[in-house]
Coordinates of C-alpha atoms in Angstrom, one line a residue:
M14 CA 115.1 134.2 124.3
R15 CA 117.0 130.9 123.4
S16 CA 114.7 128.0 123.2
I17 CA 115.2 124.5 125.0
N18 CA 116.0 121.7 122.9
F19 CA 115.0 118.1 124.2
P20 CA 116.3 115.8 121.7
L21 CA 114.6 112.6 123.2
L22 CA 111.0 114.4 123.7
S23 CA 111.5 115.6 120.0
Y24 CA 112.0 112.1 118.9
I25 CA 109.4 110.6 120.6
L26 CA 107.2 112.9 119.8
G27 CA 108.0 112.9 115.9
S28 CA 107.2 108.9 116.0
L29 CA 104.0 107.6 116.2
K30 CA 104.7 104.8 118.1
G31 CA 106.7 106.9 120.7
R32 CA 103.8 109.3 120.7
L33 CA 101.4 106.5 121.8
A34 CA 103.6 104.9 124.2
L35 CA 104.1 108.3 126.0
V36 CA 100.4 109.0 126.1
T37 CA 99.6 105.5 127.4
S38 CA 102.3 105.6 129.8
L39 CA 101.1 109.2 131.1
V40 CA 97.7 107.7 131.1
L41 CA 99.2 104.7 133.0
V42 CA 100.7 106.5 135.5
G43 CA 98.0 109.0 136.1
F44 CA 95.5 105.6 136.8
I45 CA 98.0 104.2 139.4
L46 CA 98.2 107.7 140.9
L47 CA 94.5 107.4 141.1
I48 CA 94.4 103.8 142.4
S49 CA 97.0 104.4 145.0
G50 CA 95.1 107.2 146.4
V51 CA 91.7 105.1 146.6
L52 CA 93.3 102.1 148.0
E53 CA 95.2 104.1 150.6
H54 CA 92.0 105.9 151.7
A55 CA 89.7 102.5 151.7
Y56 CA 92.7 101.0 154.0
R57 CA 93.0 103.9 156.1
T58 CA 89.0 104.3 156.4
S59 CA 89.2 100.8 157.5
L60 CA 91.5 101.2 160.0
N61 CA 90.0 104.0 161.4
E62 CA 86.7 102.0 161.7
A63 CA 88.3 99.2 163.5
K64 CA 89.9 101.4 165.7
Q65 CA 86.9 103.5 166.6
R66 CA 85.0 100.0 167.5
E67 CA 88.1 99.0 169.9
L68 CA 88.1 102.4 171.4
Q69 CA 84.3 102.1 171.8
V70 CA 85.1 98.5 173.9
Y71 CA 87.1 100.5 175.8
I72 CA 84.1 103.0 176.9
Y73 CA 82.1 100.0 177.6
T74 CA 84.8 98.7 180.1
L75 CA 84.7 102.1 182.0
L76 CA 80.9 102.0 181.8
A77 CA 80.9 98.5 183.7
V78 CA 83.0 99.6 186.5
A79 CA 81.6 103.0 187.0
E80 CA 79.6 103.7 190.2
P81 CA 77.2 107.3 190.5
E82 CA 78.1 108.9 194.0
G83 CA 75.9 112.1 194.3
K84 CA 76.1 114.2 190.7
T85 CA 79.7 112.5 190.2
L86 CA 81.0 109.2 189.2
I87 CA 83.6 106.8 190.9
L88 CA 85.8 104.6 189.4
P89 CA 87.9 101.8 191.1
P90 CA 91.7 103.0 191.2
S91 CA 92.5 99.5 189.5
L92 CA 90.7 98.6 186.1
P93 CA 90.2 95.5 184.1
E94 CA 92.4 97.0 181.3
Q95 CA 95.8 96.8 182.6
R96 CA 96.9 99.6 180.0
F97 CA 94.5 102.3 182.2
N98 CA 96.7 101.7 184.8
Q99 CA 100.1 102.1 183.5
P100 CA 101.6 105.5 183.2
D101 CA 102.8 106.2 179.5
S102 CA 101.0 103.2 178.1
G103 CA 99.6 104.9 175.1
L104 CA 95.9 104.4 176.3
V105 CA 94.4 107.0 178.4
G106 CA 90.8 107.2 179.8
A107 CA 89.0 110.0 180.8
V108 CA 85.3 111.3 182.5
I109 CA 83.6 114.7 181.6
D110 CA 80.9 116.1 183.8
R111 CA 78.1 118.4 181.8
E112 CA 80.3 121.5 182.1
G113 CA 83.3 119.8 180.7
E114 CA 85.2 119.1 183.9
I115 CA 87.3 116.3 184.1
I116 CA 86.3 114.2 187.2
W117 CA 88.2 111.2 186.4
R118 CA 91.2 110.2 184.2
S119 CA 93.0 107.0 184.4
E120 CA 96.2 106.1 185.8
S121 CA 97.9 106.2 182.7
A122 CA 97.5 109.9 181.9
L123 CA 98.9 110.9 185.1
A124 CA 101.8 112.2 183.3
M125 CA 100.2 114.0 180.7
P126 CA 99.1 117.5 180.8
Q127 CA 95.6 118.9 181.4
L128 CA 93.4 117.2 178.8
E129 CA 90.8 119.1 177.4
F130 CA 87.4 117.7 176.2
Y131 CA 84.0 119.0 175.2
P132 CA 81.0 117.6 176.6
L133 CA 78.7 115.3 174.5
S134 CA 74.7 115.0 174.8
Q135 CA 73.3 111.6 175.7
G136 CA 74.3 108.8 172.7
Q137 CA 76.0 111.3 170.5
E138 CA 79.7 109.8 169.5
S139 CA 82.8 111.4 168.1
Y140 CA 85.7 109.9 166.4
S141 CA 88.7 111.7 165.5
Q142 CA 92.5 112.3 165.3
V143 CA 93.6 114.6 168.1
S144 CA 97.0 116.1 169.3
V145 CA 97.7 116.6 172.8
P146 CA 99.8 119.8 173.8
G147 CA 103.1 118.9 175.1
E148 CA 103.2 115.7 173.5
E149 CA 104.7 114.4 170.5
G150 CA 102.9 112.4 167.6
S151 CA 98.6 112.4 167.8
Y152 CA 96.1 110.1 169.5
S153 CA 93.0 108.7 168.4
S154 CA 90.1 110.1 170.3
F155 CA 86.3 108.5 171.1
R156 CA 83.7 110.1 172.9
Q157 CA 80.4 108.9 174.0
G158 CA 77.9 110.8 175.7
V159 CA 75.9 108.9 178.7
A160 CA 73.3 109.6 181.3
W161 CA 73.0 108.8 184.5
G162 CA 69.4 108.7 186.4
L163 CA 66.2 110.1 185.2
E164 CA 65.7 112.7 182.2
D165 CA 69.4 113.5 181.6
E166 CA 69.9 114.8 184.8
N167 CA 73.6 113.6 185.2
L168 CA 75.3 113.7 181.9
F169 CA 78.8 112.4 181.8
T170 CA 81.2 112.1 178.6
F171 CA 83.2 109.1 178.5
A172 CA 86.7 109.5 176.7
V173 CA 89.2 107.3 175.6
L174 CA 92.6 108.5 173.9
E175 CA 95.4 106.0 172.4
D176 CA 98.7 106.4 170.6
A177 CA 98.3 106.7 167.0
A178 CA 101.7 106.0 166.2
P179 CA 101.0 101.9 165.4
L180 CA 97.9 103.4 163.5
Q181 CA 100.0 105.5 161.4
A182 CA 103.0 102.8 161.0
Q183 CA 100.3 100.4 159.6
V184 CA 99.2 102.9 157.0
G185 CA 103.0 103.6 156.3
Q186 CA 104.1 100.1 156.1
F187 CA 100.8 99.5 153.7
R188 CA 101.6 102.5 151.3
S189 CA 105.0 101.1 151.1
T190 CA 104.0 97.5 150.0
M191 CA 101.4 99.0 147.7
W192 CA 104.0 101.5 146.0
H193 CA 106.1 98.4 145.7
W194 CA 104.0 96.1 144.1
L195 CA 101.8 98.7 142.1
G196 CA 105.6 100.1 140.9
L197 CA 106.6 96.6 139.8
G198 CA 103.0 96.1 138.0
A199 CA 103.3 99.6 136.2
L200 CA 106.9 98.7 135.0
L201 CA 105.4 95.0 133.4
L202 CA 102.5 96.9 131.9
I203 CA 104.9 99.4 130.5
L204 CA 106.8 96.6 129.3
A205 CA 103.9 94.9 127.9
Q206 CA 102.8 97.9 126.5
W207 CA 105.9 98.3 124.8
L208 CA 106.0 94.8 122.8
V209 CA 102.3 95.2 122.1
L210 CA 103.1 98.5 120.3
R211 CA 106.4 96.9 118.9
W212 CA 104.0 94.1 117.4
G213 CA 101.2 96.2 116.4
F214 CA 103.5 98.4 114.5
A215 CA 105.5 95.9 112.8
P216 CA 103.4 96.0 109.7
L217 CA 104.0 99.7 109.5
T218 CA 107.5 99.5 110.2
A219 CA 107.6 96.7 107.5
L220 CA 105.6 99.3 105.2
A221 CA 108.3 102.0 105.5
N222 CA 111.3 99.5 105.3
A223 CA 109.2 98.4 101.7
L224 CA 109.1 101.9 100.7
Q225 CA 112.4 102.7 101.7
E226 CA 113.7 99.8 99.7
M227 CA 112.0 101.2 96.8
Q228 CA 113.4 104.5 97.0
R229 CA 116.9 102.9 97.0
G230 CA 115.8 101.4 94.0
G231 CA 115.8 98.2 95.2
A232 CA 112.1 97.0 94.2
D233 CA 109.5 98.2 91.6
R234 CA 106.4 98.0 94.2
L235 CA 105.7 97.0 97.7
E236 CA 105.8 93.6 98.7
G237 CA 104.7 92.0 101.9
N238 CA 102.3 90.0 103.8
F239 CA 100.6 93.3 105.3
P240 CA 97.4 92.9 107.2
R241 CA 93.8 93.8 105.8
E242 CA 93.6 97.2 107.4
L243 CA 96.8 98.0 105.5
R244 CA 96.2 96.3 102.0
P245 CA 93.9 99.2 100.6
L246 CA 96.7 101.5 101.3
T247 CA 99.5 99.4 99.9
D248 CA 97.4 98.3 96.9
N249 CA 96.5 101.8 96.3
L250 CA 100.1 103.1 96.5
N251 CA 101.4 100.2 94.2
L252 CA 98.6 101.1 91.7
L253 CA 99.8 104.9 92.2
I254 CA 103.3 103.9 91.2
E255 CA 102.3 101.6 88.5
N256 CA 100.1 104.6 87.0
E257 CA 103.3 106.8 87.5
R258 CA 105.5 104.6 85.4
R259 CA 102.9 103.7 82.8
Q260 CA 101.9 107.4 82.2
R261 CA 105.9 108.2 81.9
E262 CA 105.9 105.2 79.7
K263 CA 103.1 106.3 77.6
T264 CA 104.4 110.0 77.4
R265 CA 107.4 108.9 76.2
H266 CA 105.9 106.6 73.7
T267 CA 103.7 108.8 72.3
L268 CA 106.3 111.5 71.9
A269 CA 108.2 108.9 69.6
D270 CA 105.0 108.0 67.5
L271 CA 104.3 111.6 67.4
A272 CA 107.3 112.2 65.6
H273 CA 107.4 108.9 63.5
S274 CA 103.9 109.7 62.4
L275 CA 104.3 113.0 61.0
K276 CA 107.6 112.4 59.0
T277 CA 105.6 110.9 56.1
P278 CA 103.0 114.3 55.6
L279 CA 106.2 116.6 55.9
A280 CA 107.9 114.4 53.4
V281 CA 104.7 114.7 51.3
L282 CA 104.6 119.0 52.0
K283 CA 108.3 119.1 51.2
G284 CA 107.8 117.4 47.8
L285 CA 105.1 119.8 46.5
K286 CA 105.5 121.7 43.6
F287 CA 102.9 124.8 43.1
S288 CA 104.4 125.7 39.5
G289 CA 102.6 122.7 37.8
D290 CA 99.0 121.9 39.0
S291 CA 98.2 124.3 41.6
T292 CA 94.5 122.8 42.3
T293 CA 96.1 119.1 43.0
A294 CA 98.9 120.9 45.1
G295 CA 96.6 122.7 47.1
K296 CA 94.2 119.6 47.4
T297 CA 97.4 118.0 48.9
L298 CA 98.6 120.0 50.9
T299 CA 94.7 120.7 52.6
D300 CA 95.0 116.7 52.9
Q301 CA 98.0 116.5 54.6
V302 CA 97.4 119.4 57.0
Q303 CA 94.2 117.9 58.0
R304 CA 96.1 114.6 58.8
M305 CA 99.0 116.3 60.6
D306 CA 96.1 117.8 62.6
S307 CA 94.3 114.1 63.2
I308 CA 97.6 112.9 64.1
I309 CA 98.5 115.7 66.4
S310 CA 94.7 115.3 68.3
Y311 CA 95.2 111.8 68.4
Q312 CA 98.5 111.6 69.9
L313 CA 97.5 114.5 72.2
Q314 CA 94.8 112.3 73.2
R315 CA 96.9 109.1 74.3
A316 CA 99.3 111.6 75.9
V317 CA 96.5 112.6 78.1
T318 CA 94.5 109.8 79.1
S319 CA 94.2 109.4 82.6
S320 CA 96.2 106.6 84.8
P321 CA 94.2 103.4 84.4
K322 CA 92.6 103.1 88.0
S323 CA 91.1 105.4 90.5
I324 CA 92.9 104.7 93.7
I325 CA 90.7 107.1 95.9
R326 CA 86.8 106.8 94.9
G327 CA 84.0 105.5 92.1
T328 CA 82.6 108.1 89.6
P329 CA 78.8 107.6 89.6
V330 CA 78.4 106.1 86.1
A331 CA 74.3 107.0 85.7
P332 CA 74.5 110.7 85.6
L333 CA 77.7 110.8 83.0
L334 CA 75.9 108.3 80.6
H335 CA 72.5 110.4 80.7
K336 CA 74.6 113.6 80.2
I337 CA 76.3 111.8 77.2
L338 CA 72.9 110.3 75.9
D339 CA 70.8 114.3 76.0
A340 CA 74.1 115.6 74.1
L341 CA 74.0 112.7 71.3
E342 CA 69.7 113.4 71.1
K343 CA 70.4 117.2 70.3
V344 CA 73.2 116.6 67.8
Y345 CA 71.4 114.0 66.0
R346 CA 68.4 115.8 66.3
S347 CA 67.7 115.4 62.7
K348 CA 68.4 111.5 63.1
P349 CA 66.3 110.5 65.8
C350 CA 67.2 107.2 67.6
D351 CA 65.2 104.9 70.0
V352 CA 67.3 104.2 73.2
E353 CA 67.2 101.6 75.6
S354 CA 69.5 102.2 78.3
S355 CA 70.3 100.2 81.8
C356 CA 72.3 101.8 84.4
A357 CA 71.5 101.6 88.2
E358 CA 72.1 104.8 90.2
N359 CA 75.0 103.0 92.5
T360 CA 77.0 101.8 89.8
L361 CA 80.7 103.1 89.8
F362 CA 83.7 103.4 87.3
Y363 CA 86.9 103.3 89.5
G364 CA 89.0 105.7 87.1
D365 CA 89.2 109.0 85.3
E366 CA 85.7 110.4 84.2
G367 CA 87.2 112.1 81.6
D368 CA 88.3 108.4 80.2
L369 CA 84.7 107.2 80.9
M370 CA 83.2 110.0 79.1
E371 CA 85.7 109.3 76.0
V372 CA 84.7 105.8 75.6
L373 CA 80.8 106.1 76.2
G374 CA 81.0 109.2 74.1
N375 CA 82.6 107.4 71.0
L376 CA 80.7 104.1 71.0
L377 CA 78.0 106.0 71.5
D378 CA 78.4 108.5 68.7
N379 CA 79.2 105.4 66.4
A380 CA 75.9 103.9 67.1
Y381 CA 74.1 106.9 66.6
K382 CA 76.0 107.6 63.3
Y383 CA 75.7 104.0 61.7
G384 CA 73.1 102.7 63.4
D385 CA 69.7 102.5 61.8
G386 CA 67.8 104.3 64.7
K387 CA 68.0 102.1 67.5
L388 CA 70.4 101.2 69.9
S389 CA 70.5 100.0 73.3
V390 CA 73.5 100.5 76.5
A391 CA 73.7 98.7 79.8
V392 CA 76.0 99.4 82.2
E393 CA 76.9 97.6 85.5
N394 CA 79.5 96.8 87.8
M395 CA 80.8 93.2 87.7
E396 CA 81.3 90.7 90.6
D397 CA 84.4 92.5 91.2
T398 CA 82.6 95.6 92.1
R399 CA 85.7 97.6 90.9
K400 CA 85.3 96.5 87.5
L401 CA 82.6 97.8 85.0
S402 CA 80.9 96.2 82.2
I403 CA 79.4 98.2 79.2
R404 CA 77.3 96.4 76.6
I405 CA 75.9 98.5 73.4
K406 CA 74.0 97.3 70.7
D407 CA 72.7 98.7 67.5
N408 CA 71.0 97.8 64.3
G409 CA 73.5 99.0 61.7
P410 CA 75.1 97.0 58.9
G411 CA 77.3 95.1 61.6
L412 CA 81.0 94.7 62.0
D413 CA 82.9 91.0 61.8
S414 CA 85.9 90.6 63.4
E415 CA 88.4 91.7 60.4
K416 CA 86.3 95.0 59.8
W417 CA 86.5 95.6 63.7
Q418 CA 90.3 95.1 64.0
A419 CA 90.2 97.2 61.0
V420 CA 88.1 100.1 61.8
T421 CA 90.4 100.3 65.3
Q422 CA 93.2 101.3 63.5
R423 CA 94.2 105.0 63.4
G424 CA 92.8 107.1 60.6
V425 CA 90.3 103.9 59.2
R426 CA 86.8 104.5 59.3
A427 CA 83.8 102.1 58.5
D428 CA 81.8 104.7 56.4
E429 CA 84.1 106.8 54.5
Q430 CA 80.8 108.9 53.8
Q431 CA 80.2 110.3 57.3
P432 CA 82.5 112.7 58.6
G433 CA 85.4 112.2 60.9
Q434 CA 89.2 111.9 61.5
G435 CA 88.6 107.8 62.1
I436 CA 90.6 108.1 65.4
G437 CA 87.4 107.7 67.6
L438 CA 87.7 103.7 68.0
A439 CA 91.8 104.1 68.4
V440 CA 91.0 106.2 71.5
V441 CA 88.8 104.1 72.9
V442 CA 91.2 100.9 72.7
D443 CA 94.0 102.7 73.6
I444 CA 91.8 103.6 77.0
V445 CA 90.6 100.2 77.7
E446 CA 94.2 98.7 77.3
S447 CA 95.5 101.3 79.9
Y448 CA 92.9 100.1 82.1
E449 CA 94.0 96.2 81.3
G450 CA 90.5 95.8 80.1
Q451 CA 89.0 94.2 77.4
I452 CA 86.7 95.2 74.1
N453 CA 85.1 93.3 71.7
A454 CA 82.7 93.7 68.9
A455 CA 80.5 90.9 67.4
P456 CA 77.6 90.8 64.5
L457 CA 74.1 90.4 66.1
P458 CA 72.2 87.5 64.7
Q459 CA 69.1 90.0 63.8
G460 CA 71.8 92.3 62.1
G461 CA 73.3 95.2 64.1
T462 CA 77.0 95.0 66.4
E463 CA 77.4 94.3 70.2
I464 CA 80.2 95.7 71.5
T465 CA 81.3 94.9 74.9
V466 CA 83.9 96.6 77.1
Q467 CA 85.2 95.6 80.6
L468 CA 87.1 98.2 82.6

């Protein structure tokens, strides 16, 4: 079977604004249909109640002139309501006895065929719309049961019929007027709805235009006065774009640094001569291979360092800190350390968990390694809750600014007697810089070093 394609419907459903406009328009149409039905029903009910009271007044008029004569009633040939006396006037009166026989009908009903009525008990009333055989249209009918004499010995039913055409005309005129104004109101509401949707979706339209401008290469980030509901989205998109650009630049620079860094050890290896002192040559070979391994490890670490900030959610810091301290306590079991840690359970790091582990792991490892059995670490969120503050103090020999600048260089260690490659602090500095953060070290008056990090 061939599928039927509706381009306009597909276009509307493919647009968020079109979907909302279509749904709200359908809801509006349904609401107007419901309101129109309720209003017409209320108006028709009001007219019927008014007509019932009017016809009841006519029955009271007939009761006022009726006279009993034996088991029947006599009404004068001329009635106060002149329409009863005029043929085809549209107002008909009749009286029915207990058996349902018509004992009287008005002059206006002489040209009508035989009327059929059901008798009612005393006090019973009935209002309805009836059709008269042989007559076009319908009639509004009101009947009332009346007892004459004691113990309902003479029971009569008074009936009045009136042409319902004027009543139906009133309903039709009301319906026409109602739909005229409801239709006009619906058009105005749809227009207002379209204007509101256009105004409400203007920021999204601006955002889409800004993205298209970026795709065409006209801008490097999303710029615009976006409402506060969209600012987290635009900020995160800008952050994502900036992270991707930085990561691309970082990869390119890392590859260039790796190639440049390997030139010197490769040149040394090329110049080795084992024909002379093989022991010295072997040691040189081992040193250069170890150096190349350190360089490659360092550059790979830089290359895979994550994007500066997390754009989705924060990483809880406290569990990570406890895990690192537990691991270091096992590693340095032979060198116990008194650790004071302070980190609230709701402290969050808005970045990659691996980056935080690298920073805390290297700094705490150095504090264990170069400290003298005592250190403290405090981690907390700053006034800007998306930034993290880390303070680590140890009681080691201490680092001044000159020595700190030295040990943060690749391959430099504060204590050559300790094992390691001297790239841990360099990696920490690279990670902090990639987050546009700050890292500082200062000697403490009582001895030791305090390292502060802001991420």
